[in-house]
Short mmCIF file of C-alpha atoms and ligand atoms in Angstrom, two decimals:
data_model
loop_
_atom_site.label_atom_id
_atom_site.label_comp_id
_atom_site.label_asym_id
_atom_site.label_seq_id
_atom_site.Cartn_x
_atom_site.Cartn_y
_atom_site.Cartn_z
CA UNK A 1436 -24.68 43.04 -53.47
CA UNK A 1437 -24.68 41.90 -57.11
CA UNK A 1438 -27.18 43.47 -59.53
CA UNK A 1439 -29.98 42.83 -60.19
CA UNK A 1440 -31.59 43.00 -56.75
CA UNK A 1441 -35.18 41.75 -56.30
CA UNK A 1442 -37.58 44.69 -56.38
CA UNK A 1443 -39.51 43.35 -53.38
CA UNK A 1444 -36.98 41.76 -51.00
CA UNK A 1445 -33.18 42.21 -51.05
CA UNK A 1446 -32.09 38.90 -52.65
CA UNK A 1447 -29.59 39.64 -55.38
CA UNK A 1448 -28.04 37.86 -58.34
CA UNK A 1449 -25.47 36.17 -56.08
CA UNK A 1450 -28.20 34.05 -54.41
CA UNK A 1451 -28.05 30.50 -55.88
CA UNK A 1452 -30.87 29.37 -58.18
CA UNK A 1453 -32.46 32.82 -58.23
CA UNK A 1454 -34.74 33.93 -61.06
CA UNK A 1455 -36.51 37.24 -61.57
CA UNK A 1456 -39.91 37.69 -63.22
CA UNK A 1457 -41.04 40.55 -65.49
CA UNK A 1458 -41.66 42.76 -62.42
CA UNK A 1459 -38.17 42.06 -61.10
CA UNK A 1460 -39.56 39.96 -58.22
CA UNK A 1461 -37.50 36.89 -57.30
CA UNK A 1462 -38.68 33.26 -57.22
CA UNK A 1463 -38.05 33.15 -53.44
CA UNK A 1464 -40.60 35.93 -52.90
CA UNK A 1465 -43.04 33.92 -55.04
CA UNK A 1466 -42.35 30.87 -52.85
CA UNK A 1467 -43.28 32.94 -49.80
CA UNK A 1468 -46.47 34.11 -51.57
CA UNK A 1469 -47.40 30.46 -52.07
CA UNK A 1470 -46.75 29.73 -48.39
CA UNK A 1471 -48.84 32.78 -47.36
CA UNK A 1472 -51.71 31.41 -49.41
CA UNK A 1473 -51.31 27.89 -48.08
CA UNK A 1474 -50.75 28.94 -44.45
CA UNK A 1475 -52.70 32.10 -43.63
CA UNK A 1476 -52.39 33.67 -40.18
CA UNK A 1477 -54.98 35.97 -38.57
CA UNK A 1478 -58.49 34.51 -37.95
CA UNK A 1479 -58.11 31.80 -40.64
CA UNK A 1480 -54.80 30.78 -39.06
CA UNK A 1481 -56.46 30.54 -35.64
CA UNK A 1482 -58.98 28.04 -37.04
CA UNK A 1483 -56.10 25.95 -38.45
CA UNK A 1484 -54.20 26.23 -35.18
CA UNK A 1485 -57.16 25.04 -33.08
CA UNK A 1486 -57.68 22.09 -35.42
CA UNK A 1487 -53.97 21.23 -35.26
CA UNK A 1488 -53.90 21.33 -31.47
CA UNK A 1489 -56.99 19.09 -31.30
CA UNK A 1490 -55.29 16.53 -33.57
CA UNK A 1491 -52.09 16.59 -31.52
CA UNK A 1492 -54.04 16.15 -28.27
CA UNK A 1493 -56.04 13.25 -29.72
CA UNK A 1494 -52.80 11.51 -30.77
CA UNK A 1495 -51.31 12.04 -27.31
CA UNK A 1496 -54.26 10.55 -25.41
CA UNK A 1497 -53.09 7.94 -22.90
CA UNK A 1498 -49.45 8.90 -23.38
CA UNK A 1499 -47.13 11.02 -21.28
CA UNK A 1500 -46.50 13.64 -23.98
CA UNK A 1501 -48.54 15.10 -26.82
CA UNK A 1502 -45.59 16.30 -28.88
CA UNK A 1503 -41.88 16.98 -28.81
CA UNK A 1504 -40.03 20.12 -29.74
CA UNK A 1505 -36.35 20.82 -30.41
CA UNK A 1506 -34.97 23.56 -28.17
CA UNK A 1507 -31.89 25.70 -28.61
CA UNK A 1508 -32.44 28.43 -26.03
CA UNK A 1509 -33.33 30.73 -28.92
CA UNK A 1510 -36.41 32.91 -29.24
CA UNK A 1511 -38.57 30.80 -31.57
CA UNK A 1512 -38.37 27.50 -29.66
CA UNK A 1513 -38.59 29.21 -26.25
CA UNK A 1514 -41.68 31.15 -27.33
CA UNK A 1515 -43.33 27.99 -28.65
CA UNK A 1516 -42.69 26.23 -25.33
CA UNK A 1517 -44.52 29.07 -23.62
CA UNK A 1518 -47.45 29.49 -25.97
CA UNK A 1519 -48.15 25.79 -26.63
CA UNK A 1520 -48.09 25.00 -22.91
CA UNK A 1521 -49.84 28.07 -21.50
CA UNK A 1522 -52.33 28.94 -24.24
CA UNK A 1523 -53.00 25.52 -25.75
CA UNK A 1524 -52.37 23.11 -22.89
CA UNK A 1525 -50.09 20.77 -24.84
CA UNK A 1526 -47.85 18.42 -22.87
CA UNK A 1527 -44.46 18.85 -24.50
CA UNK A 1528 -41.15 17.05 -24.29
CA UNK A 1529 -38.28 19.46 -24.99
CA UNK A 1530 -35.40 17.86 -26.92
CA UNK A 1531 -31.89 19.23 -27.11
CA UNK A 1532 -28.87 18.01 -29.07
CA UNK A 1533 -25.85 19.32 -27.19
CA UNK A 1534 -22.88 19.57 -29.55
CA UNK A 1535 -20.86 20.96 -26.58
CA UNK A 1536 -20.47 24.41 -28.18
CA UNK A 1537 -23.49 26.05 -26.52
CA UNK A 1538 -23.13 29.54 -25.17
CA UNK A 1539 -23.80 29.80 -21.43
CA UNK A 1540 -26.79 32.04 -22.16
CA UNK A 1541 -28.40 29.38 -24.36
CA UNK A 1542 -28.01 26.64 -21.75
CA UNK A 1543 -29.43 28.92 -19.07
CA UNK A 1544 -32.34 29.92 -21.30
CA UNK A 1545 -33.27 26.29 -21.92
CA UNK A 1546 -33.24 25.50 -18.20
CA UNK A 1547 -35.09 28.65 -17.13
CA UNK A 1548 -38.00 28.18 -19.52
CA UNK A 1549 -38.43 24.39 -19.22
CA UNK A 1550 -38.20 24.56 -15.42
CA UNK A 1551 -40.73 27.37 -15.06
CA UNK A 1552 -43.18 25.55 -17.35
CA UNK A 1553 -42.49 22.15 -15.79
CA UNK A 1554 -41.49 20.66 -19.15
CA UNK A 1555 -39.26 17.56 -19.22
CA UNK A 1556 -35.98 17.96 -21.08
CA UNK A 1557 -34.43 15.14 -23.14
CA UNK A 1558 -30.81 15.95 -23.94
CA UNK A 1559 -28.29 14.02 -25.98
CA UNK A 1560 -24.76 15.20 -25.27
CA UNK A 1561 -22.28 14.15 -27.91
CA UNK A 1562 -18.69 13.36 -26.92
CA UNK A 1563 -16.84 16.66 -27.31
CA UNK A 1564 -13.68 15.22 -28.85
CA UNK A 1565 -15.69 13.13 -31.29
CA UNK A 1566 -17.82 16.10 -32.31
CA UNK A 1567 -14.77 18.33 -32.82
CA UNK A 1568 -13.29 15.61 -35.05
CA UNK A 1569 -16.52 15.54 -37.10
CA UNK A 1570 -16.44 19.31 -37.34
CA UNK A 1571 -12.79 19.41 -38.37
CA UNK A 1572 -13.39 16.75 -41.03
CA UNK A 1573 -15.88 19.13 -42.69
CA UNK A 1574 -13.40 22.00 -42.35
CA UNK A 1575 -10.58 19.95 -43.91
CA UNK A 1576 -12.88 18.73 -46.67
CA UNK A 1577 -13.28 22.34 -47.80
CA UNK A 1578 -17.08 22.19 -48.12
CA UNK A 1579 -19.54 24.87 -47.07
CA UNK A 1580 -21.83 22.56 -45.08
CA UNK A 1581 -19.80 22.69 -41.85
CA UNK A 1582 -22.89 22.78 -39.61
CA UNK A 1583 -24.27 19.54 -41.07
CA UNK A 1584 -23.26 17.35 -38.09
CA UNK A 1585 -25.17 19.68 -35.73
CA UNK A 1586 -28.34 19.72 -37.85
CA UNK A 1587 -28.29 15.96 -38.48
CA UNK A 1588 -27.54 15.29 -34.80
CA UNK A 1589 -30.59 17.30 -33.72
CA UNK A 1590 -32.89 15.60 -36.26
CA UNK A 1591 -31.71 12.15 -35.15
CA UNK A 1592 -32.00 13.01 -31.43
CA UNK A 1593 -35.59 14.16 -31.95
CA UNK A 1594 -36.50 10.97 -33.79
CA UNK A 1595 -34.87 8.84 -31.06
CA UNK A 1596 -36.81 10.71 -28.35
CA UNK A 1597 -40.05 10.28 -30.31
CA UNK A 1598 -39.42 6.56 -30.64
CA UNK A 1599 -38.60 6.14 -26.96
CA UNK A 1600 -41.74 7.93 -25.78
CA UNK A 1601 -44.00 6.89 -28.67
CA UNK A 1602 -44.66 10.51 -29.61
CA UNK A 1603 -46.55 11.18 -32.86
CA UNK A 1604 -45.93 14.88 -33.40
CA UNK A 1605 -42.75 16.86 -33.81
CA UNK A 1606 -43.06 20.65 -33.44
CA UNK A 1607 -40.79 22.58 -35.77
CA UNK A 1608 -40.10 26.21 -34.85
CA UNK A 1609 -39.64 27.48 -38.39
CA UNK A 1610 -41.52 30.60 -39.47
CA UNK A 1611 -41.35 31.60 -43.13
CA UNK A 1612 -42.51 35.09 -42.14
CA UNK A 1613 -39.55 35.83 -39.88
CA UNK A 1614 -36.96 33.41 -41.30
CA UNK A 1615 -37.84 33.46 -44.98
CA UNK A 1616 -36.75 30.93 -47.51
CA UNK A 1617 -33.17 29.69 -47.57
CA UNK A 1618 -31.65 29.66 -51.05
CA UNK A 1619 -31.81 26.29 -52.80
CA UNK A 1620 -28.58 24.49 -53.54
CA UNK A 1621 -26.53 26.43 -50.99
CA UNK A 1622 -26.36 24.22 -47.91
CA UNK A 1623 -26.74 20.44 -48.08
CA UNK A 1624 -26.98 17.77 -45.39
CA UNK A 1625 -27.61 14.05 -45.03
CA UNK A 1626 -26.27 11.10 -43.03
CA UNK A 1627 -24.31 9.53 -45.86
CA UNK A 1628 -22.57 12.85 -46.50
CA UNK A 1629 -21.48 13.02 -42.83
CA UNK A 1630 -20.02 9.50 -43.04
CA UNK A 1631 -18.33 10.07 -46.36
CA UNK A 1632 -16.63 13.32 -45.22
CA UNK A 1633 -15.62 11.80 -41.89
CA UNK A 1634 -14.26 8.62 -43.54
CA UNK A 1635 -11.96 10.76 -45.66
CA UNK A 1636 -10.99 13.54 -43.28
CA UNK A 1637 -11.77 12.39 -39.74
CA UNK A 1638 -9.35 10.71 -37.36
CA UNK A 1639 -11.38 8.89 -34.70
CA UNK A 1640 -14.44 6.66 -34.74
CA UNK A 1641 -18.02 7.87 -34.46
CA UNK A 1642 -19.78 6.42 -31.43
CA UNK A 1643 -21.82 8.99 -29.54
CA UNK A 1644 -23.00 10.94 -32.59
CA UNK A 1645 -26.52 9.90 -33.62
CA UNK A 1646 -26.60 9.77 -37.40
CA UNK A 1647 -29.85 10.00 -39.33
CA UNK A 1648 -29.52 6.96 -41.58
CA UNK A 1649 -32.12 6.64 -44.29
CA UNK A 1650 -33.35 3.27 -43.03
CA UNK A 1651 -33.96 4.86 -39.62
CA UNK A 1652 -35.68 7.84 -41.21
CA UNK A 1653 -37.94 5.52 -43.22
CA UNK A 1654 -38.78 3.46 -40.16
CA UNK A 1655 -39.78 6.57 -38.23
CA UNK A 1656 -41.80 7.95 -41.11
CA UNK A 1657 -43.62 4.76 -42.02
CA UNK A 1658 -43.92 2.66 -38.88
CA UNK A 1659 -43.96 5.28 -36.16
CA UNK A 1660 -45.87 7.74 -38.30
CA UNK A 1661 -44.03 10.71 -36.77
CA UNK A 1662 -45.45 13.93 -38.19
CA UNK A 1663 -43.74 17.30 -38.35
CA UNK A 1664 -45.84 20.43 -37.88
CA UNK A 1665 -44.99 24.14 -37.89
CA UNK A 1666 -47.39 26.06 -35.59
CA UNK A 1667 -45.74 29.43 -36.28
CA UNK A 1668 -47.05 29.19 -39.86
CA UNK A 1669 -50.59 29.75 -38.50
CA UNK A 1670 -49.75 32.34 -35.87
CA UNK A 1671 -49.35 36.12 -35.78
CA UNK A 1672 -45.81 35.83 -34.52
CA UNK A 1673 -44.19 39.07 -33.40
CA UNK A 1674 -40.63 38.17 -32.55
CA UNK A 1675 -39.82 41.42 -30.73
CA UNK A 1676 -42.92 41.04 -28.53
CA UNK A 1677 -41.98 37.39 -27.93
CA UNK A 1678 -38.49 38.36 -26.72
CA UNK A 1679 -39.97 40.89 -24.34
CA UNK A 1680 -42.49 38.40 -22.97
CA UNK A 1681 -39.85 35.69 -22.47
CA UNK A 1682 -37.54 38.12 -20.69
CA UNK A 1683 -40.28 39.35 -18.36
CA UNK A 1684 -41.80 35.95 -17.56
CA UNK A 1685 -38.75 33.70 -17.44
CA UNK A 1686 -35.65 35.88 -17.19
CA UNK A 1687 -34.74 34.62 -20.66
CA UNK A 1688 -31.85 36.49 -22.31
CA UNK A 1689 -31.44 37.58 -25.94
CA UNK A 1690 -27.96 36.82 -27.25
CA UNK A 1691 -27.90 39.25 -30.14
CA UNK A 1692 -28.77 37.42 -33.36
CA UNK A 1693 -30.66 34.61 -35.05
CA UNK A 1694 -28.85 31.22 -34.75
CA UNK A 1695 -26.18 32.75 -32.53
CA UNK A 1696 -26.93 30.69 -29.41
CA UNK A 1697 -24.11 28.29 -30.18
CA UNK A 1698 -20.45 29.32 -30.50
CA UNK A 1699 -19.76 27.06 -33.45
CA UNK A 1700 -22.84 28.33 -35.28
CA UNK A 1701 -21.79 31.90 -34.53
CA UNK A 1702 -18.28 31.25 -35.85
CA UNK A 1703 -19.83 29.71 -38.96
CA UNK A 1704 -22.27 32.57 -39.67
CA UNK A 1705 -20.26 35.58 -38.65
CA UNK A 1706 -16.72 34.50 -39.61
CA UNK A 1707 -16.33 31.39 -41.75
CA UNK A 1708 -19.06 31.96 -44.35
CA UNK A 1709 -18.32 35.66 -44.93
CA UNK A 1710 -14.53 35.19 -44.94
CA UNK A 1711 -14.09 32.00 -46.92
CA UNK A 1712 -17.25 31.87 -49.03
CA UNK A 1713 -18.25 35.51 -49.30
CA UNK A 1714 -21.70 34.40 -48.10
CA UNK A 1715 -23.63 36.44 -45.56
CA UNK A 1716 -26.68 34.50 -44.42
CA UNK A 1717 -28.12 37.52 -42.61
CA UNK A 1718 -29.63 38.27 -46.02
CA UNK A 1719 -32.20 35.47 -45.48
CA UNK A 1720 -33.64 37.02 -42.32
CA UNK A 1721 -33.43 40.61 -43.53
CA UNK A 1722 -35.16 39.70 -46.81
CA UNK A 1723 -37.92 37.94 -44.83
CA UNK A 1724 -38.48 40.99 -42.67
CA UNK A 1725 -38.65 43.25 -45.72
CA UNK A 1726 -41.30 40.97 -47.29
CA UNK A 1727 -43.18 40.97 -43.99
CA UNK A 1728 -43.10 44.76 -43.79
CA UNK A 1729 -40.96 44.99 -40.65
CA UNK A 1730 -38.04 46.71 -42.40
CA UNK A 1731 -37.92 48.88 -45.49
CA UNK A 1732 -35.73 47.64 -48.36
CA UNK A 1733 -33.35 50.56 -47.79
CA UNK A 1734 -33.00 49.78 -44.09
CA UNK A 1735 -32.21 46.14 -44.87
CA UNK A 1736 -29.69 47.05 -47.59
CA UNK A 1737 -27.98 49.43 -45.15
CA UNK A 1738 -27.77 46.63 -42.55
CA UNK A 1739 -26.27 44.26 -45.14
CA UNK A 1740 -23.66 46.85 -46.05
CA UNK A 1741 -22.27 46.62 -42.52
CA UNK A 1742 -19.98 43.61 -41.98
CA UNK A 1743 -21.38 40.88 -39.70
CA UNK A 1744 -20.52 41.50 -36.08
CA UNK A 1745 -17.87 39.08 -34.82
CA UNK A 1746 -18.16 38.70 -31.06
CA UNK A 1747 -15.06 39.59 -29.05
CA UNK A 1748 -12.92 36.54 -28.33
CA UNK A 1749 -14.97 34.20 -30.52
CA UNK A 1750 -12.30 33.36 -33.10
CA UNK A 1751 -9.69 33.00 -30.32
CA UNK A 1752 -12.00 30.59 -28.46
CA UNK A 1753 -12.52 28.57 -31.64
CA UNK A 1754 -8.81 28.35 -32.39
CA UNK A 1755 -7.85 27.53 -28.82
CA UNK A 1756 -10.40 24.76 -28.46
CA UNK A 1757 -9.45 23.16 -31.78
CA UNK A 1758 -5.73 23.87 -31.30
CA UNK A 1759 -5.45 25.86 -34.50
CA UNK A 1760 -2.69 28.43 -34.95
CA UNK A 1761 -3.37 31.58 -36.99
CA UNK A 1762 -1.61 29.89 -39.93
CA UNK A 1763 -3.68 26.71 -39.53
CA UNK A 1764 -6.91 28.69 -39.65
CA UNK A 1765 -5.75 30.76 -42.62
CA UNK A 1766 -4.81 27.55 -44.48
CA UNK A 1767 -8.29 26.08 -43.85
CA UNK A 1768 -9.89 29.25 -45.12
CA UNK A 1769 -7.83 29.14 -48.33
CA UNK A 1770 -8.43 25.44 -49.12
CA UNK A 1771 -9.78 24.78 -52.61
CA UNK A 1772 -13.56 24.95 -52.64
CA UNK A 1773 -15.35 21.63 -52.60
CA UNK A 1774 -19.04 20.76 -52.69
CA UNK A 1775 -21.38 18.08 -51.42
CA UNK A 1776 -21.45 16.69 -54.95
CA UNK A 1777 -17.76 15.72 -54.48
CA UNK A 1778 -18.80 13.24 -51.76
CA UNK A 1779 -21.13 10.28 -51.36
CA UNK A 1780 -24.59 11.48 -50.39
CA UNK A 1781 -28.21 10.31 -50.58
CA UNK A 1782 -29.05 13.11 -53.05
CA UNK A 1783 -29.43 10.94 -56.17
CA UNK A 1784 -31.45 8.42 -54.18
CA UNK A 1785 -33.70 11.19 -52.81
CA UNK A 1786 -34.24 12.35 -56.40
CA UNK A 1787 -35.24 8.84 -57.51
CA UNK A 1788 -37.57 8.61 -54.50
CA UNK A 1789 -39.30 11.89 -55.40
CA UNK A 1790 -42.80 10.39 -55.87
CA UNK A 1791 -42.46 8.61 -52.50
CA UNK A 1792 -41.38 11.80 -50.72
CA UNK A 1793 -44.27 13.65 -52.37
CA UNK A 1794 -46.67 11.34 -50.52
CA UNK A 1795 -44.61 11.70 -47.33
CA UNK A 1796 -44.73 15.51 -47.59
CA UNK A 1797 -48.46 15.49 -48.32
CA UNK A 1798 -49.04 13.46 -45.14
CA UNK A 1799 -46.67 15.64 -43.08
CA UNK A 1800 -44.10 12.90 -42.52
CA UNK A 1801 -41.37 15.08 -44.02
CA UNK A 1802 -41.44 18.88 -44.19
CA UNK A 1803 -42.61 20.29 -47.51
CA UNK A 1804 -39.29 22.15 -47.75
CA UNK A 1805 -37.43 18.81 -47.70
CA UNK A 1806 -39.46 17.63 -50.68
CA UNK A 1807 -38.76 20.87 -52.59
CA UNK A 1808 -35.07 21.13 -51.75
CA UNK A 1809 -33.85 17.52 -51.62
CA UNK A 1810 -35.73 15.66 -54.33
CA UNK A 1811 -35.08 18.10 -57.18
CA UNK A 1812 -31.71 18.32 -58.91
CA UNK A 1813 -30.02 21.67 -58.22
CA UNK A 1814 -27.04 23.25 -59.86
CA UNK A 1815 -24.01 23.64 -57.61
CA UNK A 1816 -22.31 26.92 -58.41
CA UNK A 1817 -18.57 26.24 -58.60
CA UNK A 1818 -16.27 29.10 -57.71
CA UNK A 1819 -12.73 30.21 -58.38
CA UNK A 1820 -10.08 28.81 -56.06
CA UNK A 1821 -9.80 31.00 -52.93
CA UNK A 1822 -5.99 30.62 -52.55
CA UNK A 1823 -5.48 34.35 -52.89
CA UNK A 1824 -8.14 35.25 -50.28
CA UNK A 1825 -7.09 37.86 -47.79
CA UNK A 1826 -7.74 36.39 -44.36
CA UNK A 1827 -8.59 39.06 -41.76
CA UNK A 1828 -6.63 39.19 -38.53
CA UNK A 1829 -8.58 37.53 -35.73
ZN1 LIG B 590 -37.42 38.68 -53.61
#
């Protein structure tokens, strides 16, 4: 950790775009305060939730589905499948973007829960070789945003499913209370960025990967009027209780960490980011749980002091699948640092379109967080070349 550390959560001076007020509280904690005020839970949240469900049902009248939801096999999306179906009677379409790196547990979880609840599953499976080429182009480019193809692929798959079934609502499983607020200017993603990186560092052509082009995004926002909503914002969501319930009712299995249901994501969080970038994203979740009173600050700081757990055989699996020798991997980890600003992206265009996206965010056509994070200029913190990095033995 780098001093100063926020007096309320555990964000420290190494978090990008952090500021501390006179009480030593960080701007990310203040963001969460604003969200708490805007999205109360408890009885007031229940009123909001009932109103939201009524709107979604009205929009789904005469159609096969009321809303769609992205599923990963993780706790948040699985719990939402359960609660929105059982307690609120919504007719959901579950949507999955399969980047072919799923853990077996995740795939089984998705099937167990959707089958038991009789929920249809719409899956887009990308061509494995093509996806690995996209992934490796981000690795060779030397940027931090290696998971961008997965995130963009999911967003595009959801929009395609919504278009096909004329669905008006997209359920997003984010909870600021358990997941917190990701630092601004750390991770970046957009369709033009994917193309630009792949044009320079990829080898094959992109055919089965659904990219989220701006013209498509605009069409979905304006013509199809697809709205994104976050039910967990209104709910008293107890993640530990949710895991227990899912295990008892559906035989769902916990895989040991947030975002770890996919092998590539696990490699990214527990190996690549800490090793190459000295970034440990567990801080986001731990900070959220400190703010929410689930951990004490000292407990969270002690957890951060322990290195992230790297699953047995994970790095070997990664290397074997991508045919990378130990030296190849070490060379990728020591590449000069590069940033999304070194490539063609939509960022400047998003900034010029800020007033437009303000209206879109106000009418729920883009998440509020998109408006905050993508339409404002952010400083990219450039770092010293990592050539001298010590790469741990796999
Ligand atoms: Zn804070």
